Amino acid sequence: MNNSVVNTARLLGAGLRALLVLTLVTGVIYPLVVTGIAQGLFPGKANGSEIRADGKVVGSSLIGQQGYSLDYFQPRPANGLGENSLNTQYRLLLSGATNLSADNDKLVKSVEAAKAKVVKDNSTADHRVEPSQVPADAVTSSGSGLDPDISPAYADLQVHRVAERNGLTDARVRKLVDEHTEGRTLGFVGEPRVNVLELNIALKDLVAKARP
Amino acid sequence: MGPVLAGVLQLLALIAALALACIPLGNYMAKVYSSDKHWRVEKWVYKGIGANPDTEMTWSAYLRGVLAFSAVGVLFLYLLMRLQGVLPGSLGFSSVDPAQSFNTAVSFVTNTNWQSYYGEQTMGHVVQTAGLAVQNFVSAAVGMAVAVALVRGFARSRTGALGNFWSDLVRGTLRILVPAAAIAAIVLVACGVIQNFSGIHEVGQFMGGSQQWNGGAVASQEAIKEVGTNGGGYFNANSAHPFENPTPFTNLFEIFLILVIPFSLTRTFGVMVGSVRQGYAILATMFTIWLSFVALMMWTEFAHHGPAFQAAGGAYEGKEVRFGVGASSIFAVSTTLTSTGAVDSFHSSFTGLGGGITMLGMMLGEIAPGGVGSGLYGMLIMAVIAVFIAGLMVGRTPEYLGKKIGTREIKLAACYLLITPALVLVFTAVSMALPTPPHSMLNSGAHGFSEVLYAFTSASNNNGSAFAGLNANTDWFNTMTGLAMLLGRFLPMVFVLALAGSLAEQKPVPVTAGTLRTEKPLFTGLLVGAIVVITGLTYFPALALGPLAEGLAS
């Protein structure tokens, strides 16, 4: 009995020492070396792909933002973003999905409401948007709630509204969207997409140039 | 090009990359676990541990090593979280409460990475890098060690010796996981995954105001999270978060990382038992199941049945534009057929049948290809069961790889097979029967039941993904999923190692005309059939109440 207690203690001691040594390797040296290489070779990317406009940082090209006025291209809905609940000392940028199921009434209603809003916002006296034209990404929340992209179809749908509100021609704005449409990587990986923040920065520049 | 064709091409590219990697990586891993030379740095590590890496262990000594190391791991991680508030490098986050600390510590040590916390709101630098990420490495190395011990049980005869646990643990970590993760981490940073220690800081926004970012060592953790089939995200949104998975390429690359070691271990197995064709038969079984699941998932997600998706015109809820439906489907299947549980899209918002496919993947026991190590030993247990069934049909004592599958062996395999379904079904039934646990459900009806079933399926099989609408941060779910993870990880390991010990002691039986040829396609077919029938019979009633009811209603 006494012997087995001693043996168990010895074994746990070996386990603890193994854990501490491996923590040093995988929990200290490994992340520090990777950070060193990352900061040395790819400082911009390692620090969040910050993007500038007028000399100021206005966010990350990877992180979608909410709250654009209708003069600008609109991102996807982000109904899954929670609130800072655990550490109220910070207003952290949170991520999250709605997790609502396909048969959930709440989701059905939010999709229908989002679709009605997209139709209303983008229809003008001489330009009528049909509900069937609204693509799925325009009315659903992404997995992260921070999706930086919209589909080219959704960008295209917004061209007329954005052009009219900014006093530009449809053709000029459509050209801008085309310039900011990224196809599939190597032609088949992922889906074609338009980065909303980059597009809106370019739009702001264009508007500034058009109005001397 | 349409999205369906693009999805299929991505699948083909993934298969090609895996095919290229499988043989060299599998051979390398076989060498790692068979070599009698120690690296100099390893000798220092053994000195630090105070263990002789050349001592051969019996199955019970090996098991004691596994259990002692894991017990210390749980305790250490628990204390780290409980003390976070007073440790430096905590970014000002407070200590994690006891139930959640227990749950999270167990979760990472068991290679599950179930998360009842919001990563960006809860864990500081020290816990993330020196606590959670460390277990990402070593829990994976423990899984591989146990698998290798079982393979040695088949390969060796008339011995009690299954190798040395400390040596297998250290080699798996230093020679396989660390180099693989380091390379993967650099590739990820090059594509935009963040890697810094800037902590919480303000970044301006386009329309004015600012965002508060929680910067951290994300790439280094993301890499081992996939390579070690762990799955615990740095951020709440896991691999859907653009800082964890910024581009379509990183998405495909992360799926590759999840699958590469589990598939390659079949080659390691073949080399170590002296017949690579036996390894191919196991590989073919895993691949057949994985590919069928991917095909089913793509079909149901592109078809987007369900009222909300019909209204939206596509199953885009919970999915990112840059990945699309095709790649998200491949990711979802790969993460649930391994023990990973990372997500690039949210399974709760998949179609009813799609959610059922993710659950069924875990219910198969995560063996196609399964977690690092755990996938291989799980599949070998199924192979033992399959030869037993074949033996019953022809009235002959079953044998596998020259070892007789006698009463003791089949008892151990059967115990392995029963333990996880028992955990899943009992914990789910109790949770549904009690008055308060169902309050955690976000959705109602069949989908609400699926949330609870998913939680215990995920915990007991050490997956870690979730129908994340469920509020799992309650004392009940933290404690019960914690227990399910512990029992679901270590009880099967007891049976695996006991089986390994009993196989190693046998003398090999010669191959005769009556021997079932387990390297032939016929056996692969039998094995796939056995897996599907056994899992189907076990879980059909539970699945019928949840995802099948939802899928058929829409």
mmCIF file of N, CA and C in Angstrom, chain B residues 378-419:
data_model
loop_
_atom_site.group_PDB
_atom_site.id
_atom_site.type_symbol
_atom_site.label_atom_id
_atom_site.label_comp_id
_atom_site.label_asym_id
_atom_site.label_seq_id
_atom_site.Cartn_x
_atom_site.Cartn_y
_atom_site.Cartn_z
ATOM 1 N N GLY B 378 -9.240 3.721 -33.061
ATOM 2 C CA GLY B 378 -10.673 3.467 -33.176
ATOM 3 C C GLY B 378 -10.991 2.588 -34.370
ATOM 4 N N MET B 379 -10.345 2.888 -35.504
ATOM 5 C CA MET B 379 -10.594 2.101 -36.712
ATOM 6 C C MET B 379 -10.071 0.678 -36.562
ATOM 7 N N LEU B 380 -8.932 0.509 -35.884
ATOM 8 C CA LEU B 380 -8.396 -0.846 -35.693
ATOM 9 C C LEU B 380 -9.318 -1.668 -34.797
ATOM 10 N N ILE B 381 -9.943 -1.016 -33.811
ATOM 11 C CA ILE B 381 -10.933 -1.726 -32.988
ATOM 12 C C ILE B 381 -12.088 -2.194 -33.874
ATOM 13 N N MET B 382 -12.537 -1.310 -34.787
ATOM 14 C CA MET B 382 -13.632 -1.704 -35.687
ATOM 15 C C MET B 382 -13.199 -2.852 -36.588
ATOM 16 N N ALA B 383 -11.916 -2.848 -36.985
ATOM 17 C CA ALA B 383 -11.411 -3.940 -37.825
ATOM 18 C C ALA B 383 -11.473 -5.253 -37.050
ATOM 19 N N VAL B 384 -11.137 -5.204 -35.762
ATOM 20 C CA VAL B 384 -11.216 -6.399 -34.923
ATOM 21 C C VAL B 384 -12.658 -6.904 -34.874
ATOM 22 N N ILE B 385 -13.597 -5.958 -34.697
ATOM 23 C CA ILE B 385 -15.012 -6.336 -34.673
ATOM 24 C C ILE B 385 -15.421 -6.953 -36.022
ATOM 25 N N ALA B 386 -14.948 -6.343 -37.104
ATOM 26 C CA ALA B 386 -15.334 -6.832 -38.435
ATOM 27 C C ALA B 386 -14.809 -8.245 -38.690
ATOM 28 N N VAL B 387 -13.568 -8.528 -38.307
ATOM 29 C CA VAL B 387 -13.075 -9.898 -38.522
ATOM 30 C C VAL B 387 -13.819 -10.879 -37.615
ATOM 31 N N PHE B 388 -14.244 -10.382 -36.455
ATOM 32 C CA PHE B 388 -15.021 -11.241 -35.562
ATOM 33 C C PHE B 388 -16.355 -11.608 -36.212
ATOM 34 N N ILE B 389 -17.005 -10.594 -36.804
ATOM 35 C CA ILE B 389 -18.280 -10.857 -37.486
ATOM 36 C C ILE B 389 -18.068 -11.840 -38.629
ATOM 37 N N ALA B 390 -16.993 -11.617 -39.392
ATOM 38 C CA ALA B 390 -16.691 -12.520 -40.508
ATOM 39 C C ALA B 390 -16.427 -13.928 -39.989
ATOM 40 N N GLY B 391 -15.708 -14.015 -38.857
ATOM 41 C CA GLY B 391 -15.420 -15.314 -38.258
ATOM 42 C C GLY B 391 -16.689 -16.041 -37.853
ATOM 43 N N LEU B 392 -17.651 -15.297 -37.306
ATOM 44 C CA LEU B 392 -18.936 -15.898 -36.919
ATOM 45 C C LEU B 392 -19.651 -16.479 -38.127
ATOM 46 N N MET B 393 -19.538 -15.773 -39.259
ATOM 47 C CA MET B 393 -20.276 -16.208 -40.449
ATOM 48 C C MET B 393 -19.760 -17.543 -40.957
ATOM 49 N N VAL B 394 -18.429 -17.754 -40.893
ATOM 50 C CA VAL B 394 -17.888 -18.998 -41.442
ATOM 51 C C VAL B 394 -17.527 -20.004 -40.350
ATOM 52 N N GLY B 395 -17.737 -19.631 -39.081
ATOM 53 C CA GLY B 395 -17.465 -20.569 -38.003
ATOM 54 C C GLY B 395 -15.989 -20.850 -37.807
ATOM 55 N N ARG B 396 -15.167 -19.788 -37.902
ATOM 56 C CA ARG B 396 -13.730 -19.980 -37.783
ATOM 57 C C ARG B 396 -13.207 -18.969 -36.754
ATOM 58 N N THR B 397 -12.219 -19.349 -35.979
ATOM 59 C CA THR B 397 -11.653 -18.401 -35.014
ATOM 60 C C THR B 397 -11.101 -17.199 -35.781
ATOM 61 N N PRO B 398 -11.604 -16.013 -35.473
ATOM 62 C CA PRO B 398 -11.149 -14.863 -36.244
ATOM 63 C C PRO B 398 -9.704 -14.488 -35.915
ATOM 64 N N GLU B 399 -9.000 -13.985 -36.888
ATOM 65 C CA GLU B 399 -7.653 -13.475 -36.653
ATOM 66 C C GLU B 399 -7.459 -12.205 -37.476
ATOM 67 N N TYR B 400 -6.605 -11.338 -36.977
ATOM 68 C CA TYR B 400 -6.315 -10.085 -37.682
ATOM 69 C C TYR B 400 -4.830 -9.827 -37.567
ATOM 70 N N LEU B 401 -4.173 -9.649 -38.702
ATOM 71 C CA LEU B 401 -2.736 -9.406 -38.754
ATOM 72 C C LEU B 401 -1.961 -10.508 -38.025
ATOM 73 N N GLY B 402 -2.432 -11.728 -38.183
ATOM 74 C CA GLY B 402 -1.716 -12.858 -37.594
ATOM 75 C C GLY B 402 -1.967 -13.047 -36.114
ATOM 76 N N LYS B 403 -2.894 -12.288 -35.541
ATOM 77 C CA LYS B 403 -3.203 -12.451 -34.124
ATOM 78 C C LYS B 403 -4.623 -12.990 -33.976
ATOM 79 N N LYS B 404 -4.772 -14.000 -33.088
ATOM 80 C CA LYS B 404 -6.097 -14.560 -32.830
ATOM 81 C C LYS B 404 -6.950 -13.552 -32.074
ATOM 82 N N ILE B 405 -8.186 -13.389 -32.529
ATOM 83 C CA ILE B 405 -9.123 -12.551 -31.784
ATOM 84 C C ILE B 405 -9.951 -13.481 -30.913
ATOM 85 N N GLY B 406 -9.488 -13.709 -29.718
ATOM 86 C CA GLY B 406 -10.149 -14.644 -28.807
ATOM 87 C C GLY B 406 -11.156 -13.929 -27.914
ATOM 88 N N THR B 407 -11.584 -14.614 -26.872
ATOM 89 C CA THR B 407 -12.608 -14.066 -25.981
ATOM 90 C C THR B 407 -12.161 -12.749 -25.350
ATOM 91 N N ARG B 408 -10.906 -12.752 -24.847
ATOM 92 C CA ARG B 408 -10.425 -11.557 -24.156
ATOM 93 C C ARG B 408 -10.359 -10.363 -25.116
ATOM 94 N N GLU B 409 -9.858 -10.607 -26.313
ATOM 95 C CA GLU B 409 -9.710 -9.513 -27.277
ATOM 96 C C GLU B 409 -11.080 -8.940 -27.660
ATOM 97 N N ILE B 410 -12.028 -9.829 -27.920
ATOM 98 C CA ILE B 410 -13.324 -9.332 -28.386
ATOM 99 C C ILE B 410 -14.087 -8.652 -27.249
ATOM 100 N N LYS B 411 -13.845 -9.097 -26.019
ATOM 101 C CA LYS B 411 -14.468 -8.412 -24.885
ATOM 102 C C LYS B 411 -13.948 -6.982 -24.779
ATOM 103 N N LEU B 412 -12.644 -6.835 -24.913
ATOM 104 C CA LEU B 412 -12.051 -5.497 -24.813
ATOM 105 C C LEU B 412 -12.557 -4.600 -25.942
ATOM 106 N N ALA B 413 -12.604 -5.151 -27.158
ATOM 107 C CA ALA B 413 -13.079 -4.359 -28.297
ATOM 108 C C ALA B 413 -14.540 -3.963 -28.096
ATOM 109 N N ALA B 414 -15.337 -4.893 -27.570
ATOM 110 C CA ALA B 414 -16.762 -4.603 -27.366
ATOM 111 C C ALA B 414 -16.952 -3.525 -26.294
ATOM 112 N N CYS B 415 -16.133 -3.592 -25.232
ATOM 113 C CA CYS B 415 -16.209 -2.555 -24.199
ATOM 114 C C CYS B 415 -15.890 -1.190 -24.806
ATOM 115 N N TYR B 416 -14.841 -1.150 -25.640
ATOM 116 C CA TYR B 416 -14.471 0.101 -26.308
ATOM 117 C C TYR B 416 -15.674 0.639 -27.074
ATOM 118 N N LEU B 417 -16.313 -0.272 -27.793
ATOM 119 C CA LEU B 417 -17.395 0.120 -28.685
ATOM 120 C C LEU B 417 -18.616 0.638 -27.930
ATOM 121 N N LEU B 418 -18.840 0.108 -26.734
ATOM 122 C CA LEU B 418 -20.062 0.442 -25.997
ATOM 123 C C LEU B 418 -19.936 1.722 -25.185
ATOM 124 N N ILE B 419 -18.716 2.081 -24.818
ATOM 125 C CA ILE B 419 -18.580 3.133 -23.817
ATOM 126 C C ILE B 419 -19.088 4.490 -24.327
#
